[in-house]
N, CA, C and O atoms as a Tinker XYZ file with bonds, in Angstrom:
   408  protein
     1  N     99.737000  103.840000  118.592000    73     2
     2  CA    99.676000  103.808000  117.550000    64     1     3
     3  C    100.498000  105.157000  117.629000    63     2     4     5
     4  O    100.026000  106.187000  118.110000    81     3
     5  N    102.024000  105.029000  117.007000    73     3     6
     6  CA   103.078000  105.992000  116.722000    64     5     7
     7  C    102.633000  107.594000  115.916000    63     6     8     9
     8  O    103.058000  108.732000  116.114000    81     7
     9  N    101.510000  107.004000  114.873000    73     7    10
    10  CA   101.272000  108.383000  114.182000    64     9    11
    11  C    100.327000  109.201000  114.830000    63    10    12    13
    12  O    100.295000  110.395000  114.530000    81    11
    13  N     99.616000  108.783000  115.604000    73    11    14
    14  CA    98.715000  109.605000  116.587000    64    13    15
    15  C     99.664000  110.931000  116.974000    63    14    16    17
    16  O     99.413000  111.903000  116.263000    81    15
    17  N    100.652000  111.129000  117.922000    73    15    18
    18  CA   100.887000  112.552000  118.416000    64    17    19
    19  C    100.958000  113.090000  116.871000    63    18    20    21
    20  O    100.146000  113.980000  116.617000    81    19
    21  N    101.739000  112.713000  115.901000    73    19    22
    22  CA   102.121000  113.125000  114.825000    64    21    23
    23  C    100.640000  114.400000  114.278000    63    22    24    25
    24  O    100.697000  115.610000  114.060000    81    23
    25  N     99.395000  113.373000  114.217000    73    23    26
    26  CA    98.389000  114.040000  113.686000    64    25    27
    27  C     97.634000  115.013000  114.874000    63    26    28    29
    28  O     96.838000  115.892000  114.543000    81    27
    29  N     97.958000  114.763000  116.176000    73    27    30
    30  CA    97.512000  115.783000  117.139000    64    29    31
    31  C     98.111000  116.709000  117.079000    63    30    32    33
    32  O     97.504000  117.761000  117.282000    81    31
    33  N     99.690000  116.768000  116.751000    73    31    34
    34  CA   100.602000  117.920000  116.327000    64    33    35
    35  C     99.883000  118.888000  115.245000    63    34    36    37
    36  O     99.517000  120.038000  115.490000    81    35
    37  N     99.793000  118.445000  114.425000    73    35    38
    38  CA    98.936000  118.629000  112.964000    64    37    39
    39  C     97.897000  119.637000  113.653000    63    38    40    41
    40  O     98.047000  120.858000  113.634000    81    39
    41  N     96.778000  118.945000  114.288000    73    39    42
    42  CA    95.979000  119.753000  114.958000    64    41    43
    43  C     96.085000  121.353000  115.421000    63    42    44    45
    44  O     95.554000  122.406000  115.070000    81    43
    45  N     97.071000  120.935000  116.408000    73    43    46
    46  CA    97.856000  121.922000  117.446000    64    45    47
    47  C     98.272000  123.255000  116.374000    63    46    48    49
    48  O     98.183000  124.475000  116.509000    81    47
    49  N     98.702000  122.482000  115.396000    73    47    50
    50  CA    99.554000  124.092000  114.924000    64    49    51
    51  C     98.844000  124.955000  113.673000    63    50    52    53
    52  O     99.225000  126.008000  113.162000    81    51
    53  N     97.184000  123.781000  113.237000    73    51    54
    54  CA    96.304000  124.570000  112.534000    64    53    55
    55  C     95.429000  125.471000  113.557000    63    54    56    57
    56  O     94.555000  126.291000  113.278000    81    55
    57  N     95.903000  125.091000  114.775000    73    55    58
    58  CA    94.537000  125.909000  115.872000    64    57    59
    59  C     94.758000  127.316000  115.367000    63    58    60    61
    60  O     93.750000  127.933000  115.024000    81    59
    61  N     96.148000  128.019000  115.255000    73    59    62
    62  CA    96.082000  129.704000  115.389000    64    61    63
    63  C     96.727000  129.765000  113.731000    63    62    64    65
    64  O     97.684000  130.516000  113.542000    81    63
    65  N     96.357000  129.226000  112.951000    73    63    66
    66  CA    96.592000  129.466000  111.485000    64    65    67
    67  C     95.414000  129.244000  110.717000    63    66    68    69
    68  O     95.001000  128.248000  110.122000    81    67
    69  N     94.895000  130.579000  110.887000    73    67    70
    70  CA    93.898000  131.067000  109.944000    64    69    71
    71  C     93.437000  131.010000  108.254000    63    70    72    73
    72  O     92.386000  131.346000  107.707000    81    71
    73  N     94.772000  130.403000  107.680000    73    71    74
    74  CA    94.920000  130.211000  106.654000    64    73    75
    75  C     94.168000  128.691000  106.239000    63    74    76    77
    76  O     93.652000  128.347000  105.175000    81    75
    77  N     94.293000  128.133000  107.207000    73    75    78
    78  CA    93.689000  126.658000  107.171000    64    77    79
    79  C     91.871000  126.314000  107.371000    63    78    80    81
    80  O     91.175000  126.311000  108.386000    81    79
    81  N     91.585000  126.088000  106.150000    73    79    82
    82  CA    90.402000  125.187000  106.111000    64    81    83
    83  C     90.023000  124.260000  105.575000    63    82    84    85
    84  O     90.714000  123.662000  104.751000    81    83
    85  N     88.397000  123.777000  106.025000    73    83    86
    86  CA    87.812000  122.315000  106.383000    64    85    87
    87  C     88.320000  121.400000  104.565000    63    86    88    89
    88  O     88.422000  120.202000  104.301000    81    87
    89  N     88.492000  122.450000  103.821000    73    87    90
    90  CA    89.129000  121.306000  102.541000    64    89    91
    91  C     90.548000  120.973000  102.667000    63    90    92    93
    92  O     90.961000  119.965000  102.095000    81    91
    93  N     91.383000  121.745000  103.387000    73    91    94
    94  CA    92.675000  121.350000  103.508000    64    93    95
    95  C     92.818000  120.220000  104.644000    63    94    96    97
    96  O     93.454000  119.175000  104.505000    81    95
    97  N     92.107000  120.620000  105.799000    73    95    98
    98  CA    92.057000  119.758000  106.450000    64    97    99
    99  C     91.909000  117.763000  106.042000    63    98   100   101
   100  O     92.591000  116.745000  106.151000    81    99
   101  N     90.835000  118.104000  105.652000    73    99   102
   102  CA    90.196000  116.905000  104.623000    64   101   103
   103  C     91.072000  116.338000  103.996000    63   102   104   105
   104  O     91.193000  115.130000  104.196000    81   103
   105  N     91.832000  116.899000  103.185000    73   103   106
   106  CA    93.098000  116.594000  102.545000    64   105   107
   107  C     94.147000  116.202000  103.242000    63   106   108   109
   108  O     94.623000  115.074000  103.111000    81   107
   109  N     94.535000  116.937000  103.914000    73   107   110
   110  CA    95.712000  116.193000  105.069000    64   109   111
   111  C     94.964000  115.171000  105.840000    63   110   112   113
   112  O     95.818000  114.517000  106.439000    81   111
   113  N     93.885000  114.758000  106.091000    73   111   114
   114  CA    93.697000  113.571000  106.678000    64   113   115
   115  C     93.770000  112.671000  105.518000    63   114   116   117
   116  O     93.963000  111.466000  105.679000    81   115
   117  N     93.630000  113.185000  104.390000    73   115   118
   118  CA    93.432000  111.922000  103.455000    64   117   119
   119  C     94.962000  110.941000  103.395000    63   118   120   121
   120  O     95.244000  109.743000  103.390000    81   119
   121  N     95.825000  112.465000  103.350000    73   119   122
   122  CA    97.540000  111.869000  102.771000    64   121   123
   123  C     97.760000  111.242000  103.857000    63   122   124   125
   124  O     98.376000  110.185000  103.719000    81   123
   125  N     97.348000  111.646000  105.303000    73   123   126
   126  CA    97.866000  110.999000  106.693000    64   125   127
   127  C     97.604000  109.688000  106.522000    63   126   128   129
   128  O     98.516000  108.873000  106.391000    81   127
   129  N     95.859000  109.231000  106.499000    73   127   130
   130  CA    95.540000  107.898000  106.065000    64   129   131
   131  C     96.260000  106.778000  104.917000    63   130   132   133
   132  O     96.343000  105.553000  105.015000    81   131
   133  N     96.581000  107.385000  104.175000    73   131   134
   134  CA    97.631000  107.004000  103.249000    64   133   135
   135  C     98.889000  106.550000  103.578000    63   134   136   137
   136  O     99.385000  105.465000  103.273000    81   135
   137  N     99.409000  107.513000  104.265000    73   135   138
   138  CA   100.589000  107.573000  105.228000    64   137   139
   139  C    100.681000  106.487000  105.793000    63   138   140   141
   140  O    101.593000  105.729000  105.465000    81   139
   141  N     99.527000  106.033000  107.045000    73   139   142
   142  CA    99.179000  104.796000  107.492000    64   141   143
   143  C     99.092000  103.605000  106.474000    63   142   144   145
   144  O    100.038000  102.819000  106.442000    81   143
   145  N     98.320000  103.472000  105.875000    73   143   146
   146  CA    98.301000  102.507000  105.090000    64   145   147
   147  C     99.506000  102.146000  103.826000    63   146   148   149
   148  O     99.486000  101.021000  103.325000    81   147
   149  N    100.030000  102.670000  103.590000    73   147   150
   150  CA   101.824000  103.057000  103.147000    64   149   151
   151  C    102.774000  102.232000  104.207000    63   150   152   153
   152  O    103.714000  101.493000  103.911000    81   151
   153  N    102.373000  102.493000  105.274000    73   151   154
   154  CA   103.654000  102.621000  106.569000    64   153   155
   155  C    104.881000  103.825000  105.944000    63   154   156   157
   156  O    106.021000  103.404000  105.748000    81   155
   157  N    104.691000  104.698000  105.776000    73   155   158
   158  CA   105.109000  105.478000  105.380000    64   157   159
   159  C    105.087000  107.422000  105.427000    63   158   160   161
   160  O    104.161000  108.081000  104.955000    81   159
   161  N    106.108000  107.918000  105.984000    73   159   162
   162  CA   105.688000  109.078000  105.508000    64   161   163
   163  C    105.527000  109.960000  104.558000    63   162   164   165
   164  O    104.887000  111.001000  104.415000    81   163
   165  N    106.574000  109.031000  103.657000    73   163   166
   166  CA   105.758000  109.572000  102.117000    64   165   167
   167  C    105.192000  108.448000  101.363000    63   166   168   169
   168  O    105.480000  107.252000  101.335000    81   167
   169  N    104.163000  109.274000  100.660000    73   167   170
   170  CA   102.833000  109.001000  100.240000    64   169   171
   171  C    103.210000  109.048000   98.750000    63   170   172   173
   172  O    103.945000  109.966000   98.384000    81   171
   173  N    102.717000  108.025000   97.740000    73   171   174
   174  CA   102.290000  108.236000   96.342000    64   173   175
   175  C    101.345000  107.901000   96.166000    63   174   176   177
   176  O    100.925000  106.919000   96.778000    81   175
   177  N    100.257000  108.844000   94.865000    73   175   178
   178  CA    99.194000  108.535000   94.690000    64   177   179
   179  C     98.903000  109.358000   93.551000    63   178   180   181
   180  O     99.647000  110.170000   93.001000    81   179
   181  N     97.514000  108.985000   93.218000    73   179   182
   182  CA    96.804000  109.767000   92.140000    64   181   183
   183  C     95.928000  110.660000   92.426000    63   182   184   185
   184  O     95.179000  110.526000   93.393000    81   183
   185  N     95.892000  111.794000   91.555000    73   183   186
   186  CA    95.214000  113.352000   92.655000    64   185   187
   187  C     93.191000  112.323000   92.634000    63   186   188   189
   188  O     92.388000  112.361000   93.566000    81   187
   189  N     93.011000  111.655000   91.418000    73   187   190
   190  CA    91.228000  111.230000   91.561000    64   189   191
   191  C     91.635000  110.459000   92.851000    63   190   192   193
   192  O     91.220000  111.105000   93.813000    81   191
   193  N     92.254000  109.386000   93.232000    73   191   194
   194  CA    91.928000  108.720000   94.395000    64   193   195
   195  C     92.378000  109.646000   95.910000    63   194   196   197
   196  O     91.926000  109.384000   97.024000    81   195
   197  N     92.866000  110.192000   95.755000    73   195   198
   198  CA    93.275000  111.428000   97.060000    64   197   199
   199  C     91.885000  111.935000   97.377000    63   198   200   201
   200  O     91.168000  111.682000   98.345000    81   199
   201  N     91.624000  112.919000   96.046000    73   199   202
   202  CA    90.239000  113.718000   96.107000    64   201   203
   203  C     89.426000  112.905000   96.721000    63   202   204   205
   204  O     89.068000  113.220000   97.856000    81   203
   205  N     88.927000  111.642000   96.114000    73   203   206
   206  CA    88.078000  110.812000   96.719000    64   205   207
   207  C     87.896000  110.480000   98.251000    63   206   208   209
   208  O     86.872000  110.361000   98.923000    81   207
   209  N     89.051000  110.385000   98.534000    73   207   210
   210  CA    89.284000  109.985000  100.021000    64   209   211
   211  C     88.836000  111.228000  100.868000    63   210   212   213
   212  O     88.034000  111.168000  101.800000    81   211
   213  N     89.391000  112.237000  100.470000    73   211   214
   214  CA    89.043000  113.836000  101.437000    64   213   215
   215  C     87.589000  114.236000  100.841000    63   214   216   217
   216  O     87.152000  115.312000  101.249000    81   215
   217  N     86.811000  113.537000   99.961000    73   215   218
   218  CA    85.406000  114.404000   99.489000    64   217   219
   219  C     85.461000  115.607000   98.779000    63   218   220   221
   220  O     84.628000  116.490000   98.982000    81   219
   221  N     86.477000  115.737000   97.865000    73   219   222
   222  CA    87.046000  116.641000   97.814000    64   221   223
   223  C     86.530000  116.743000   95.878000    63   222   224   225
   224  O     87.071000  115.939000   95.120000    81   223
   225  N     85.567000  117.703000   95.339000    73   223   226
   226  CA    85.370000  117.037000   93.792000    64   225   227
   227  C     85.687000  117.771000   92.645000    63   226   228   229
   228  O     85.612000  117.512000   91.444000    81   227
   229  N     86.231000  119.203000   93.580000    73   227   230
   230  CA    87.175000  120.301000   92.636000    64   229   231
   231  C     88.251000  119.798000   91.901000    63   230   232   233
   232  O     88.451000  118.751000   92.516000    81   231
   233  N     88.845000  119.818000   91.259000    73   231   234
   234  CA    90.360000  119.906000   90.555000    64   233   235
   235  C     90.685000  120.899000   91.064000    63   234   236   237
   236  O     91.605000  120.608000   91.828000    81   235
   237  N     90.412000  122.284000   91.122000    73   235   238
   238  CA    90.604000  123.574000   91.158000    64   237   239
   239  C     91.196000  123.643000   92.893000    63   238   240   241
   240  O     92.173000  124.210000   93.383000    81   239
   241  N     90.161000  122.833000   93.472000    73   239   242
   242  CA    90.053000  123.159000   94.775000    64   241   243
   243  C     91.223000  122.062000   95.461000    63   242   244   245
   244  O     91.779000  122.270000   96.539000    81   243
   245  N     91.408000  121.120000   94.775000    73   243   246
   246  CA    92.559000  120.275000   95.110000    64   245   247
   247  C     93.786000  120.714000   95.104000    63   246   248   249
   248  O     94.654000  120.465000   95.940000    81   247
   249  N     93.902000  121.634000   93.782000    73   247   250
   250  CA    95.174000  121.631000   93.655000    64   249   251
   251  C     95.766000  123.372000   94.472000    63   250   252   253
   252  O     96.902000  123.834000   94.581000    81   251
   253  N     94.733000  123.797000   94.801000    73   251   254
   254  CA    94.928000  125.341000   95.867000    64   253   255
   255  C     95.105000  124.667000   97.027000    63   254   256   257
   256  O     96.006000  125.127000   97.728000    81   255
   257  N     94.452000  123.592000   97.511000    73   255   258
   258  CA    94.392000  122.916000   98.904000    64   257   259
   259  C     96.389000  122.368000   99.215000    63   258   260   261
   260  O     97.192000  122.564000  100.128000    81   259
   261  N     96.442000  121.533000   97.671000    73   259   262
   262  CA    98.092000  120.697000   98.067000    64   261   263
   263  C     99.008000  122.066000   97.901000    63   262   264   265
   264  O     99.988000  122.128000   98.644000    81   263
   265  N     98.789000  123.103000   97.047000    73   263   266
   266  CA   100.012000  124.033000   97.136000    64   265   267
   267  C    100.093000  124.771000   98.681000    63   266   268   269
   268  O    101.089000  124.894000   99.394000    81   267
   269  N     99.012000  125.115000   98.881000    73   267   270
   270  CA    98.779000  125.556000  100.133000    64   269   271
   271  C     99.324000  125.007000  101.665000    63   270   272   273
   272  O     99.816000  125.554000  102.652000    81   271
   273  N     98.986000  123.738000  101.323000    73   271   274
   274  CA    99.484000  123.063000  102.467000    64   273   275
   275  C    101.259000  122.864000  102.400000    63   274   276   277
   276  O    101.960000  122.605000  103.378000    81   275
   277  N    101.685000  123.037000  101.159000    73   275   278
   278  CA   103.008000  122.923000  100.682000    64   277   279
   279  C    103.975000  124.242000  101.139000    63   278   280   281
   280  O    105.084000  124.377000  101.655000    81   279
   281  N    102.871000  125.154000  100.632000    73   279   282
   282  CA   103.816000  126.401000  100.847000    64   281   283
   283  C    103.251000  127.257000  102.585000    63   282   284   285
   284  O    103.545000  128.424000  102.842000    81   283
   285  N    102.539000  126.465000  103.427000    73   283   286
   286  CA   102.744000  126.957000  104.738000    64   285   287
   287  C    103.305000  125.624000  105.514000    63   286   288   289
   288  O    103.223000  125.671000  106.742000    81   287
   289  N    103.908000  124.356000  104.886000    73   287   290
   290  CA   105.289000  124.009000  105.661000    64   289   291
   291  C    104.672000  122.863000  106.135000    63   290   292   293
   292  O    105.327000  122.119000  106.866000    81   291
   293  N    103.084000  122.483000  105.739000    73   291   294
   294  CA   102.352000  121.091000  106.322000    64   293   295
   295  C    103.050000  119.584000  105.659000    63   294   296   297
   296  O    103.268000  118.533000  106.262000    81   295
   297  N    103.269000  119.882000  104.373000    73   295   298
   298  CA   103.407000  118.784000  103.431000    64   297   299
   299  C    104.636000  119.290000  102.843000    63   298   300   301
   300  O    104.868000  120.495000  102.941000    81   299
   301  N    105.539000  118.440000  102.179000    73   299   302
   302  CA   106.381000  118.259000  101.131000    64   301   303
   303  C    105.840000  118.174000  100.063000    63   302   304   305
   304  O    105.780000  116.947000   99.982000    81   303
   305  N    105.218000  118.685000   98.817000    73   303   306
   306  CA   104.361000  118.061000   97.487000    64   305   307
   307  C    105.258000  118.297000   96.225000    63   306   308   309
   308  O    105.580000  119.370000   95.715000    81   307
   309  N    105.581000  117.011000   95.850000    73   307   310
   310  CA   106.204000  117.158000   94.299000    64   309   311
   311  C    105.241000  116.443000   93.433000    63   310   312   313
   312  O    105.354000  115.246000   93.169000    81   311
   313  N    104.316000  117.186000   93.008000    73   311   314
   314  CA   103.243000  116.486000   91.651000    64   313   315
   315  C    104.082000  116.020000   90.274000    63   314   316   317
   316  O    105.020000  116.434000   89.593000    81   315
   317  N    103.316000  115.102000   90.296000    73   315   318
   318  CA   103.547000  114.267000   88.374000    64   317   319
   319  C    102.722000  114.996000   87.778000    63   318   320   321
   320  O    101.552000  115.217000   88.093000    81   319
   321  N    103.316000  115.390000   86.893000    73   319   322
   322  CA   102.814000  116.365000   85.558000    64   321   323
   323  C    102.229000  114.999000   84.540000    63   322   324   325
   324  O    101.480000  115.309000   83.613000    81   323
   325  N    102.462000  114.014000   84.669000    73   323   326
   326  CA   102.135000  112.649000   83.917000    64   325   327
   327  C    101.752000  111.532000   84.891000    63   326   328   329
   328  O    102.304000  110.582000   85.447000    81   327
   329  N    100.004000  112.355000   84.805000    73   327   330
   330  CA    99.750000  110.896000   85.810000    64   329   331
   331  C     99.032000  109.633000   85.150000    63   330   332   333
   332  O     98.267000  108.909000   85.787000    81   331
   333  N     99.324000  109.463000   83.948000    73   331   334
   334  CA    99.706000  107.499000   83.633000    64   333   335
   335  C    100.328000  106.992000   83.920000    63   334   336   337
   336  O    100.310000  105.764000   84.014000    81   335
   337  N    101.555000  108.076000   84.317000    73   335   338
   338  CA   102.897000  107.172000   84.221000    64   337   339
   339  C    103.473000  107.135000   85.703000    63   338   340   341
   340  O    104.111000  106.163000   86.109000    81   339
   341  N    103.275000  107.972000   86.290000    73   339   342
   342  CA   104.164000  108.627000   87.661000    64   341   343
   343  C    103.036000  109.123000   88.726000    63   342   344   345
   344  O    102.245000  110.024000   88.447000    81   343
   345  N    103.042000  108.512000   89.844000    73   343   346
   346  CA   102.144000  109.273000   90.719000    64   345   347
   347  C    102.824000  110.251000   91.590000    63   346   348   349
   348  O    103.994000  110.171000   91.964000    81   347
   349  N    101.776000  111.405000   91.946000    73   347   350
   350  CA   102.438000  112.301000   92.431000    64   349   351
   351  C    103.149000  111.947000   94.037000    63   350   352   353
   352  O    102.763000  110.827000   94.372000    81   351
   353  N    104.033000  112.552000   95.070000    73   351   354
   354  CA   104.549000  112.295000   96.082000    64   353   355
   355  C    104.693000  113.332000   96.940000    63   354   356   357
   356  O    105.546000  114.156000   96.610000    81   355
   357  N    103.953000  113.578000   98.207000    73   355   358
   358  CA   104.054000  113.867000   99.493000    64   357   359
   359  C    104.918000  113.627000  100.458000    63   358   360   361
   360  O    105.009000  112.402000  100.377000    81   359
   361  N    105.696000  113.990000  101.416000    73   359   362
   362  CA   105.903000  113.993000  102.218000    64   361   363
   363  C    105.439000  114.904000  103.531000    63   362   364   365
   364  O    105.576000  116.119000  103.673000    81   363
   365  N    104.911000  114.047000  104.348000    73   363   366
   366  CA   104.125000  114.673000  105.626000    64   365   367
   367  C    105.371000  115.548000  106.629000    63   366   368   369
   368  O    106.339000  114.895000  107.019000    81   367
   369  N    105.323000  116.155000  106.778000    73   367   370
   370  CA   106.353000  117.110000  107.724000    64   369   371
   371  C    106.076000  116.387000  109.099000    63   370   372   373
   372  O    104.929000  116.057000  109.401000    81   371
   373  N    107.279000  116.122000  110.018000    73   371   374
   374  CA   106.757000  115.358000  111.068000    64   373   375
   375  C    107.303000  116.774000  112.328000    63   374   376   377
   376  O    108.435000  117.127000  112.657000    81   375
   377  N    106.165000  117.200000  112.688000    73   375   378
   378  CA   106.260000  118.629000  113.840000    64   377   379
   379  C    107.074000  118.156000  114.854000    63   378   380   381
   380  O    107.771000  119.009000  115.403000    81   379
   381  N    107.192000  116.671000  115.360000    73   379   382
   382  CA   107.499000  116.594000  116.835000    64   381   383
   383  C    109.307000  116.677000  116.567000    63   382   384   385
   384  O    109.948000  117.395000  117.334000    81   383
   385  N    109.894000  116.067000  115.682000    73   383   386
   386  CA   111.181000  116.131000  114.992000    64   385   387
   387  C    111.341000  117.749000  114.818000    63   386   388   389
   388  O    112.287000  118.230000  115.441000    81   387
   389  N    110.663000  118.514000  114.170000    73   387   390
   390  CA   111.094000  119.843000  113.980000    64   389   391
   391  C    111.177000  120.561000  115.437000    63   390   392   393
   392  O    112.025000  121.434000  115.625000    81   391
   393  N    110.409000  120.228000  116.309000    73   391   394
   394  CA   109.924000  121.294000  117.582000    64   393   395
   395  C    111.174000  120.595000  118.291000    63   394   396   397
   396  O    111.756000  121.382000  119.037000    81   395
   397  N    111.602000  119.618000  118.258000    73   395   398
   398  CA   112.868000  119.269000  119.512000    64   397   399
   399  C    114.140000  120.202000  118.842000    63   398   400   401
   400  O    114.998000  120.574000  119.643000    81   399
   401  N    114.328000  120.674000  117.121000    73   399   402
   402  CA   115.324000  121.370000  117.180000    64   401   403
   403  C    115.370000  122.719000  117.675000    63   402   404   405
   404  O    116.277000  123.550000  117.707000    81   403
   405  N    114.207000  122.735000  118.044000    73   403   406
   406  CA   113.790000  124.842000  117.975000    64   405   407
   407  C    114.463000  124.757000  119.323000    63   406   408
   408  O    114.611000  125.771000  120.005000    81   407
């Protein structure tokens, strides 16, 4: 499985990152699952489907965690402000590629 090293790299990265909590991890894992299902590092989704997968019931928690994961560099988040016409987009950062360039 090609994806597993990427998930392992995420967990290594967050070990020392005290800012990341269980809601962040749950959300990232849900995004990662969508990436596997969509067979792409760029995933498209509606917030309600992702919240269900991540077991996050509050929209404030969802938005805070998405914003944080983006700001911390774990994902690149492009929200859709029109949920009826367009899905939000996330690009999951590839830690392996980033670490090879260092």
